[in-house]
Tab-separated table of C-alpha atoms and ligand atoms in Angstrom:
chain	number	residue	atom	x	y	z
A	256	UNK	CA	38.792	-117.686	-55.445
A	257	UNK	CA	39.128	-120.561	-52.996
A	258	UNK	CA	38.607	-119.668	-49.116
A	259	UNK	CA	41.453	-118.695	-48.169
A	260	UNK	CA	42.351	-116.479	-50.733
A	261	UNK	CA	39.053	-114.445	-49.744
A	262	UNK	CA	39.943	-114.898	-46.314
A	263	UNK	CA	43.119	-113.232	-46.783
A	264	UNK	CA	41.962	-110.501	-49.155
A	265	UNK	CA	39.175	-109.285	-46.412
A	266	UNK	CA	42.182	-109.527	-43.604
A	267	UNK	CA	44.460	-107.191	-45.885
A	268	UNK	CA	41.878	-104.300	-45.588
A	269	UNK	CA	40.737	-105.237	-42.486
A	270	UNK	CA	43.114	-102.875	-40.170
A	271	UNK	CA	42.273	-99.913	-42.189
A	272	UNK	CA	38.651	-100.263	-41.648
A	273	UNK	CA	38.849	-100.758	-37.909
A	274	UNK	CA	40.962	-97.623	-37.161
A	275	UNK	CA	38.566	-95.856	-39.656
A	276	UNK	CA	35.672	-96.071	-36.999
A	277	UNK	CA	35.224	-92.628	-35.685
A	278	UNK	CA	32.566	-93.821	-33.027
A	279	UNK	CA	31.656	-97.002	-31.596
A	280	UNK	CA	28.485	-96.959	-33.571
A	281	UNK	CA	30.698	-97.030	-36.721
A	282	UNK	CA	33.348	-99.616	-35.055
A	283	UNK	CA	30.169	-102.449	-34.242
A	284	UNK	CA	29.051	-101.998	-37.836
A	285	UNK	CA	32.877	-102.752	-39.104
A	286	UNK	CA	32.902	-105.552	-36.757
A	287	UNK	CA	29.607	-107.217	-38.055
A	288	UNK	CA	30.826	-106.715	-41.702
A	289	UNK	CA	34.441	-108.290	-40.691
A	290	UNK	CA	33.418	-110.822	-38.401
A	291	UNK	CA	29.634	-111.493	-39.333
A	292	UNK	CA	27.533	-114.160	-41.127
A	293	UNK	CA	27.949	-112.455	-44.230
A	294	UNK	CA	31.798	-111.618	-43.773
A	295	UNK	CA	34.686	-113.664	-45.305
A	296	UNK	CA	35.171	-115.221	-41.920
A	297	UNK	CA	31.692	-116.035	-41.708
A	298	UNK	CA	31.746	-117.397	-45.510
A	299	UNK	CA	35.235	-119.259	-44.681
A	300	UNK	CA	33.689	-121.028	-41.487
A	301	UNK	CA	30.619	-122.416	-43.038
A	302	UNK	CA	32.898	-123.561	-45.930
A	303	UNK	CA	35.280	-125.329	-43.129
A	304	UNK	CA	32.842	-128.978	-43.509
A	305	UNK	CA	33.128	-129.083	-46.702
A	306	UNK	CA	36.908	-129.085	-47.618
A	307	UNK	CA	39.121	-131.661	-48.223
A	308	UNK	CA	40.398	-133.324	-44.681
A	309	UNK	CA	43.520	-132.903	-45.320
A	310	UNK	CA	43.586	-128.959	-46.048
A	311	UNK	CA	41.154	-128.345	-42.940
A	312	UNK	CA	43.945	-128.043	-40.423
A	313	UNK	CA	45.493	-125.319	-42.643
A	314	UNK	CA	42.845	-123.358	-43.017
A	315	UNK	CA	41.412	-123.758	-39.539
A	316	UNK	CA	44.420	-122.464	-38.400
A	317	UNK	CA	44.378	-119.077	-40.328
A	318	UNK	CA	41.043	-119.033	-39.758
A	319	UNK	CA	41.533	-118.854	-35.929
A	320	UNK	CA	44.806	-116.772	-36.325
A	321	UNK	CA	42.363	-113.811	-38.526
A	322	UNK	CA	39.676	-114.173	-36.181
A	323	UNK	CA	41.206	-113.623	-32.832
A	324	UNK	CA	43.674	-110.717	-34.948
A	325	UNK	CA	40.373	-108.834	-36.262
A	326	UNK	CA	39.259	-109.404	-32.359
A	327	UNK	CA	42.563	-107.773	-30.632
A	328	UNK	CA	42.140	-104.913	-33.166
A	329	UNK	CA	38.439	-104.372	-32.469
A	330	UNK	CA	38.617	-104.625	-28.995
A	331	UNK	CA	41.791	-101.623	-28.778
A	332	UNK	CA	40.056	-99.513	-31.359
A	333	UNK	CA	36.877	-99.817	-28.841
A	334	UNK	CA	39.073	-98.203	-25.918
A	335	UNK	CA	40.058	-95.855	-27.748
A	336	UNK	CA	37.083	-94.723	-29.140
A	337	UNK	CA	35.835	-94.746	-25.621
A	338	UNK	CA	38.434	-92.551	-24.378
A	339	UNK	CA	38.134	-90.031	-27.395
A	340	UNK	CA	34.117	-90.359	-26.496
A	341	UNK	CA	34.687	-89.732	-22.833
A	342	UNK	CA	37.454	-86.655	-23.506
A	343	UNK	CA	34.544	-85.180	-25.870
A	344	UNK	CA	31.886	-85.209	-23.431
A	345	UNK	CA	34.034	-83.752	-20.353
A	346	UNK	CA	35.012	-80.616	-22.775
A	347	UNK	CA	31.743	-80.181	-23.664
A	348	UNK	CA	30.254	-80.499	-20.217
A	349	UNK	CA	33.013	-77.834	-19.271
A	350	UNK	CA	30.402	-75.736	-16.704
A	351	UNK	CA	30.869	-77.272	-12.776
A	352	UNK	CA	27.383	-77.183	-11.705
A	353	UNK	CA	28.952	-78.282	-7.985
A	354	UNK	CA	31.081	-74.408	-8.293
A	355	UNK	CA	29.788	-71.872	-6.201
A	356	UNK	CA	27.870	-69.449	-8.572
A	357	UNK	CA	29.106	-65.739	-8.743
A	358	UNK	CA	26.676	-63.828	-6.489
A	359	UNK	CA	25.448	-60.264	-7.058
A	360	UNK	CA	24.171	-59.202	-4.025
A	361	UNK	CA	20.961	-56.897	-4.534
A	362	UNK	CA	20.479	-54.395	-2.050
A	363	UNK	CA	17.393	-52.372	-1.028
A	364	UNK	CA	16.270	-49.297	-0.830
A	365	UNK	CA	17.194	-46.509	2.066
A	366	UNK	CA	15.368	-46.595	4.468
A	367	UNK	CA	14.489	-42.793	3.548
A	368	UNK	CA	13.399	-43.990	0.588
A	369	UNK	CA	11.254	-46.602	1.785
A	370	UNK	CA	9.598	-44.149	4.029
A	371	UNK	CA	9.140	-41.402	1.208
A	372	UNK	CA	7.582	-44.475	-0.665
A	373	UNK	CA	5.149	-45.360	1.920
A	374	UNK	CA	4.181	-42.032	2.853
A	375	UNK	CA	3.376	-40.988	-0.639
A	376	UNK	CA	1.445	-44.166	-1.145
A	377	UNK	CA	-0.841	-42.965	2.228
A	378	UNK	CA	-1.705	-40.474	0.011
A	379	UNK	CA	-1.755	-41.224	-3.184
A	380	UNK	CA	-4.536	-43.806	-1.895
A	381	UNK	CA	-6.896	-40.691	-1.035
A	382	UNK	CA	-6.458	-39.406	-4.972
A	383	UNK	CA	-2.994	-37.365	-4.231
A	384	UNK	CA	-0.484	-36.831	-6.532
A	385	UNK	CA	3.314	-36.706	-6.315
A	386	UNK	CA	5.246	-33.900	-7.652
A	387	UNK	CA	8.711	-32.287	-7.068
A	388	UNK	CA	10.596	-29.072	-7.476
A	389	UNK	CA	14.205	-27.903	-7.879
A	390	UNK	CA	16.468	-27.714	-4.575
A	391	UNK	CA	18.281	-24.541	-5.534
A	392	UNK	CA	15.515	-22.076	-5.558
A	393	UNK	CA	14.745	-18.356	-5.585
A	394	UNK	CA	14.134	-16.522	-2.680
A	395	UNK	CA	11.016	-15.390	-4.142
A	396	UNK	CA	9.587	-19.326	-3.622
A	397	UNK	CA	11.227	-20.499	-0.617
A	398	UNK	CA	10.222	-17.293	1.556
A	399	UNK	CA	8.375	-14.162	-0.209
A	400	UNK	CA	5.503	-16.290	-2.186
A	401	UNK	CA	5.187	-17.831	1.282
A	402	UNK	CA	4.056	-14.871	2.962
A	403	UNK	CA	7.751	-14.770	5.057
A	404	UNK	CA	8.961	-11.483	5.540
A	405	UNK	CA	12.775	-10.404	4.639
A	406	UNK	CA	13.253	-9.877	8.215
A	407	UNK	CA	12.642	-13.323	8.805
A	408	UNK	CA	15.164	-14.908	10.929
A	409	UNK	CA	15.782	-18.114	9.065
A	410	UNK	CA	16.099	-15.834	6.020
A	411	UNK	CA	19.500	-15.156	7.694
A	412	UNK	CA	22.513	-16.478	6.595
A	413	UNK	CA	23.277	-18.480	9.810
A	414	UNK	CA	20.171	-20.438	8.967
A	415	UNK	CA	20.200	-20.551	4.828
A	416	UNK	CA	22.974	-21.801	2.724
A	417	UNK	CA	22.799	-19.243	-0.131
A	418	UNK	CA	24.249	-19.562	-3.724
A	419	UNK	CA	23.611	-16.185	-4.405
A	420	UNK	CA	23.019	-13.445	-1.349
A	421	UNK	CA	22.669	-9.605	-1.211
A	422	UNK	CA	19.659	-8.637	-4.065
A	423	UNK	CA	16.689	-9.298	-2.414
A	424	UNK	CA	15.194	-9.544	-6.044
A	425	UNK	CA	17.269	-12.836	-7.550
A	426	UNK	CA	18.136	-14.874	-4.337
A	427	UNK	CA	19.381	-17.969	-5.212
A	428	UNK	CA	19.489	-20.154	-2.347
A	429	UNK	CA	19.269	-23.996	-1.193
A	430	UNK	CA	15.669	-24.553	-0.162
A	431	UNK	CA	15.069	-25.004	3.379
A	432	UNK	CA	11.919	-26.353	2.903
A	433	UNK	CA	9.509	-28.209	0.297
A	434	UNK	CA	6.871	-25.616	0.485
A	435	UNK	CA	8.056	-23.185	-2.230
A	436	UNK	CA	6.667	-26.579	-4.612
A	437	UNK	CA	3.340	-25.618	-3.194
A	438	UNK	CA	3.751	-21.776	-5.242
A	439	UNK	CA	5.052	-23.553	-8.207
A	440	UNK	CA	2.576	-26.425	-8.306
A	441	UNK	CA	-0.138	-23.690	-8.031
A	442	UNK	CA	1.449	-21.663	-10.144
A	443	UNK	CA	1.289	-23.878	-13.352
A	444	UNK	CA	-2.102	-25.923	-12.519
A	445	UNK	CA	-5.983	-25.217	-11.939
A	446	UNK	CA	-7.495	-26.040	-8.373
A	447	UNK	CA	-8.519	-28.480	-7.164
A	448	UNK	CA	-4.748	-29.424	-5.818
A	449	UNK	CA	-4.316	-32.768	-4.128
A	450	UNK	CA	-0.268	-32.971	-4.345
A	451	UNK	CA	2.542	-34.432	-1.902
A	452	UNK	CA	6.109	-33.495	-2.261
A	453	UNK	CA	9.018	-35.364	-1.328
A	454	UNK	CA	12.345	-33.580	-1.600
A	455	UNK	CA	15.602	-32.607	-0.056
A	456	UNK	CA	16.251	-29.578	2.057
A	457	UNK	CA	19.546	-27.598	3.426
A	458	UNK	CA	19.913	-25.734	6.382
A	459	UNK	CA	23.082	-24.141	7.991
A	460	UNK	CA	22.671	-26.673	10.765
A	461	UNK	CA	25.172	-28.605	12.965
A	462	UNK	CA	25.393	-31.934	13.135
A	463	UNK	CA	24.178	-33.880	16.299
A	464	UNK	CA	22.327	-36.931	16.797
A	465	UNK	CA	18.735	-34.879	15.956
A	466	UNK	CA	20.184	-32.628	12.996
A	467	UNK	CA	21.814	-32.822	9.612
A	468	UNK	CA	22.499	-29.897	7.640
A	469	UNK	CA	20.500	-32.054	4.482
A	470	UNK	CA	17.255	-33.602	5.396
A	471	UNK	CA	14.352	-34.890	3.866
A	472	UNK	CA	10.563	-33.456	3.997
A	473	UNK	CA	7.051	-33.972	2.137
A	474	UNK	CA	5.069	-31.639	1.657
A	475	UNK	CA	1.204	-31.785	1.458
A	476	UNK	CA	-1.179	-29.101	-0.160
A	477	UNK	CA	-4.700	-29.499	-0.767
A	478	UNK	CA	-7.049	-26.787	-2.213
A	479	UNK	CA	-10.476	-26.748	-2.918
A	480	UNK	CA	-13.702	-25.168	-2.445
A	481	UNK	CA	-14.834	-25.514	0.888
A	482	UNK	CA	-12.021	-27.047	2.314
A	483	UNK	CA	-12.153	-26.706	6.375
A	484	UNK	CA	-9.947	-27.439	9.469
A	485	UNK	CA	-11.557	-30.552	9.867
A	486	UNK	CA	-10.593	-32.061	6.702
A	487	UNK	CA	-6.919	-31.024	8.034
A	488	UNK	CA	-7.122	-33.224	10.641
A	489	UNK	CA	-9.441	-36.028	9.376
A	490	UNK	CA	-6.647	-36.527	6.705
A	491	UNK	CA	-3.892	-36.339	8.690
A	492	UNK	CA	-5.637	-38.680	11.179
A	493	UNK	CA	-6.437	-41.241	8.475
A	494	UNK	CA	-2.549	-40.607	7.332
A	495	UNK	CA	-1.424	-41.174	11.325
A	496	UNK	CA	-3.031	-44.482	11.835
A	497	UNK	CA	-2.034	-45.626	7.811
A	498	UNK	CA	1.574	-45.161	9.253
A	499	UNK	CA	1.629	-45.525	12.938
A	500	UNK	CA	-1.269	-48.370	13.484
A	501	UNK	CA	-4.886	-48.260	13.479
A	502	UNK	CA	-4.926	-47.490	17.493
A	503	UNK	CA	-2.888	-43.861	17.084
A	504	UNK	CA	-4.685	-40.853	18.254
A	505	UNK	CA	-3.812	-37.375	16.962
A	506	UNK	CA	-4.151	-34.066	18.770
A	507	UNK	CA	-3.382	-30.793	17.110
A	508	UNK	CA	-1.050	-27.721	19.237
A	509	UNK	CA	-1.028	-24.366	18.314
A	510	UNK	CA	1.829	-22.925	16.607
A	511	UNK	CA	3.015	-20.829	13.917
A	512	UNK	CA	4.012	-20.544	10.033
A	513	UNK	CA	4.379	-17.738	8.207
A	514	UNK	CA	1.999	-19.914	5.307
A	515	UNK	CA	-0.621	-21.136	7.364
A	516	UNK	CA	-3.404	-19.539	9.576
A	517	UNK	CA	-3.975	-21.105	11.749
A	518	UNK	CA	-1.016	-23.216	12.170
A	519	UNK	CA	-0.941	-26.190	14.320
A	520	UNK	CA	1.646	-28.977	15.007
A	521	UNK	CA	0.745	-32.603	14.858
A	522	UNK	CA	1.350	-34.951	17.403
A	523	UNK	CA	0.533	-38.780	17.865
A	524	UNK	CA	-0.093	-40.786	20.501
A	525	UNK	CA	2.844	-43.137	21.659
A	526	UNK	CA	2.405	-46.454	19.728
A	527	UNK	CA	5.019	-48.123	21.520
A	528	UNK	CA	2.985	-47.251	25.264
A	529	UNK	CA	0.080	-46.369	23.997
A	530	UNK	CA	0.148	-42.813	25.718
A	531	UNK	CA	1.915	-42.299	28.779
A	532	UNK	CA	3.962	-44.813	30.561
A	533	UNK	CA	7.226	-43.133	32.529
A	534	UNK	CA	10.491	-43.741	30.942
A	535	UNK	CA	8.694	-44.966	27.534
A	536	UNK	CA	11.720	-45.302	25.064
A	537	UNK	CA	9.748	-44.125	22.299
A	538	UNK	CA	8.196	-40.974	24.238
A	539	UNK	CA	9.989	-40.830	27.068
A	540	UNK	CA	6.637	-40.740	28.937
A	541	UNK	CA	4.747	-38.042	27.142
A	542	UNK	CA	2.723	-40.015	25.478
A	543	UNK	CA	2.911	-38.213	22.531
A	544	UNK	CA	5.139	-37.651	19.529
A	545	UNK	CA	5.639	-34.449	17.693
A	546	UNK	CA	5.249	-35.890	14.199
A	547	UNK	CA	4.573	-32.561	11.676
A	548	UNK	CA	3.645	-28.881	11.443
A	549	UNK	CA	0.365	-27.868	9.251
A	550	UNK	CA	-2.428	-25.023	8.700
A	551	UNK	CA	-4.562	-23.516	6.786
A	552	UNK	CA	-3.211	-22.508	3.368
A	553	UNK	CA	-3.059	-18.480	4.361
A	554	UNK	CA	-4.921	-16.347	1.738
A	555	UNK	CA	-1.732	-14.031	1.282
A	556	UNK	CA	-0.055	-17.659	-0.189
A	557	UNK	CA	-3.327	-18.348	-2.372
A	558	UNK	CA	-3.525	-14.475	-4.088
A	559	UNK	CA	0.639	-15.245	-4.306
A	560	UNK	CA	-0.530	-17.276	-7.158
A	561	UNK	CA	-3.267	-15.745	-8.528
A	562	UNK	CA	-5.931	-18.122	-6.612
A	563	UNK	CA	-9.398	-16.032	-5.660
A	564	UNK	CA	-8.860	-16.536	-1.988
A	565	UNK	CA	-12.448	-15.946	-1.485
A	566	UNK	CA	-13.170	-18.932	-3.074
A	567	UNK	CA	-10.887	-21.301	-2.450
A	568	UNK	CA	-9.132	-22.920	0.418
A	569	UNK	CA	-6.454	-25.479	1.409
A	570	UNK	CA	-4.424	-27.026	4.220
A	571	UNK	CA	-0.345	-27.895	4.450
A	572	UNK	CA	1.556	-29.633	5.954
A	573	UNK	CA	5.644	-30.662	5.986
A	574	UNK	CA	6.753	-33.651	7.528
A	575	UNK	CA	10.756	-34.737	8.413
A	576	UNK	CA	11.301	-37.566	6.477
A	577	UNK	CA	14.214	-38.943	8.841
A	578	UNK	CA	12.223	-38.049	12.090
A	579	UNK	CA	9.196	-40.263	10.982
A	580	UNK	CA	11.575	-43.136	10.193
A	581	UNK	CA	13.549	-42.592	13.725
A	582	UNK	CA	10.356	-42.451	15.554
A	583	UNK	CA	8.653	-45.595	13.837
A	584	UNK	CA	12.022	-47.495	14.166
A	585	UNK	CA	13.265	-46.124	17.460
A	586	UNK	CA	16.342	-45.225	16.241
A	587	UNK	CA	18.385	-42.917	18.295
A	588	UNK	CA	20.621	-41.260	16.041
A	589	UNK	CA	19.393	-39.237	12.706
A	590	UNK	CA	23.646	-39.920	11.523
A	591	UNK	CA	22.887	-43.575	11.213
A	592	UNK	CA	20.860	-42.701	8.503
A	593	UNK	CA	23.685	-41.286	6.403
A	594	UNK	CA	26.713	-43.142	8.026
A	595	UNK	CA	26.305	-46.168	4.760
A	596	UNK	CA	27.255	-48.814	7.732
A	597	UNK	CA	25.830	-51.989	6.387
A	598	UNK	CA	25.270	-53.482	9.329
A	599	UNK	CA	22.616	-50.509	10.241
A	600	UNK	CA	21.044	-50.142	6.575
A	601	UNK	CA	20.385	-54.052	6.555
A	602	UNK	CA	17.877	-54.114	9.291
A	603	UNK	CA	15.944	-52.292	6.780
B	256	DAH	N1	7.956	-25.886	5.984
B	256	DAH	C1	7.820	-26.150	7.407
B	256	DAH	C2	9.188	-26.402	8.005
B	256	DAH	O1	10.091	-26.708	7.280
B	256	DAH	C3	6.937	-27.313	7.656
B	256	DAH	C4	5.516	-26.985	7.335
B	256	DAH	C5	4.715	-26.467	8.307
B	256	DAH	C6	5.037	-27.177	6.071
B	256	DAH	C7	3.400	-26.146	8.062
B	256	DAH	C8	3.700	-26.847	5.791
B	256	DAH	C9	2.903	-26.342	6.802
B	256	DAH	O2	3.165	-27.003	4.583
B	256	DAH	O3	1.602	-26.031	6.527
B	256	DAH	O4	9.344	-26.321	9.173
């Protein structure tokens, strides 16, 4: 075959190849073999010296013609490809990292919860345990195991929200309190008891800015051997400054429960004056803060179980949940607590 004919036989296919290329990988490979050392162009250009003078204009020509041809092609083929290349990267880089992302918001816990948390942590540190109890409850655990008579005023329906009313033997009622889980923690476990229990409680109550007609307690029981007044009020001391600050001094008032004797309510010093200054905002210049009532677990409650009396013995105590988180917080108003405004529940 003389040059030209294998110059024109590589053209013929040439097109074909070019627009074959998929990627520009494949197109510079295409271009090597068409326009290379190796390729019919190269082969047709080296042969250029040694043809006859008079043909070399001829085939000079054509050879220019296929070169700069093969060229145009390559060089649109490459734009394309690029374009394809380009369109094939956006889709698959789809995801705008510069979009805002969709934000959960996490919220927090209640601030009742927080405090329940941090209370029962107090005392789970001195070898406590946590444990709960069912919020509609008999009669017979919410007052009579208690040592409360049935004449007992809050046993009344103007202070008790009852579910079922009139047979003194199966009331069914909405606990007003968290002690009746003292009777059924006793009832189903061997002393010692160490336990605190968080909970709800209902009480026929009108709302104001100090009540709500559902609240929240714990409740603390401890029996032992040997267990005296003094280790009332060392732990409730060490529980006092845990919560309050290192600085808070406790004094004890007498009072009375119908599950404790004696019974005493807790008070702590003002951590915001430090005991006394007029017009405090925490204390209002007492100096002191009613914080929780407590006692000594009365035998009648002990032989309620089964307990040997005799042998044993135990302090209480039942805090207000919402009143320890107003006092430590200074908030002024036990319906923020329940009103689910944001703006109050996120300074929390
Ligand atoms: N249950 C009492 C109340 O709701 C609070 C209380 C007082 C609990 C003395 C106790 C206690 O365990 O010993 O007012």
């Amino acid at each position: 075959m003389d040059v030209i004919a294998e110059l024109e036989d590589a053209v013929s296919g040439a097109a074909a190849r070019i627009d074959g290329a998929g990627t520009i990988e494949e197109l510079d490979k295409v271009e090597s073999a068409l326009l290379g050392k190796s390729s019919a162009v190269g082969a047709a250009r080296r042969a250029m010296g040694g043809l006859d003078p008079s043909e070399r204009p001829g085939v000079g020509a054509r050879l220019n013609e296929v070169t700069s041809a093969i060229e145009t092609r390559i060089a649109q083929r490459r734009v394309t490809l690029a374009q394809l290349e380009e369109r094939h990267r956006l889709t698959a880089d789809r995801i705008d990292v510069t979009l805002e992302a969709v934000s959960f918001p996490h919220g927090s816990l209640h601030l009742i919860q927080q405090t329940i948390d941090e209370v029962v942590d107090i005392f789970v540190g001195l070898g406590y345990q946590m444990a709960s109890g069912p919020e509609a409850e008999l009669g017979w655990y919410n007052f009579d195991a208690l040592n409360t008579p049935p004449t007992h005023p809050s046993r009344l329906e103007s202070d008790t929200m009852y579910l079922d009313y009139g047979d003194p033997d199966d009331e069914l009622l909405l606990r007003t309190q968290t002690s009746p889980v003292q009777v059924r923690w006793m009832e189903q476990h061997q002393p010692p008891v160490y336990v605190v229990v968080p909970g709800k409680v209902y009480r026929q109550e009108t709302t104001d800015a100090t009540h709500l007609p559902v609240f929240h307690q714990i409740e603390g029981l401890t029996v032992d051997e040997a267990i005296r007044f003094s280790d009332l009020k060392g732990t409730l001391a060490h529980f006092s400054r845990a919560f309050f600050g290192p600085r808070t001094e406790v004094r004890l008032r007498p009072h009375f429960f119908p599950f404790t004797e004696p019974s005493a309510e807790l008070d702590v010093s003002c951590f915001s004056c430090d005991g006394g200054v007029a017009g405090c905002r925490v204390c209002g210049g007492a100096g002191w803060l009613e914080m929780l009532g407590c006692g000594m677990v009365d035998p009648n409650v002990l032989a309620a179980v089964g307990y040997d009396p005799e042998t044993l013995s135990g302090f209480a105590f039942g805090m207000g949940v919402e009143r320890m988180a107003m006092v430590r917080h200074g908030i002024n108003d036990i319906r923020h607590l329940v009103d689910n405004d944001l703006r109050f529940l996120r300074q929390f």
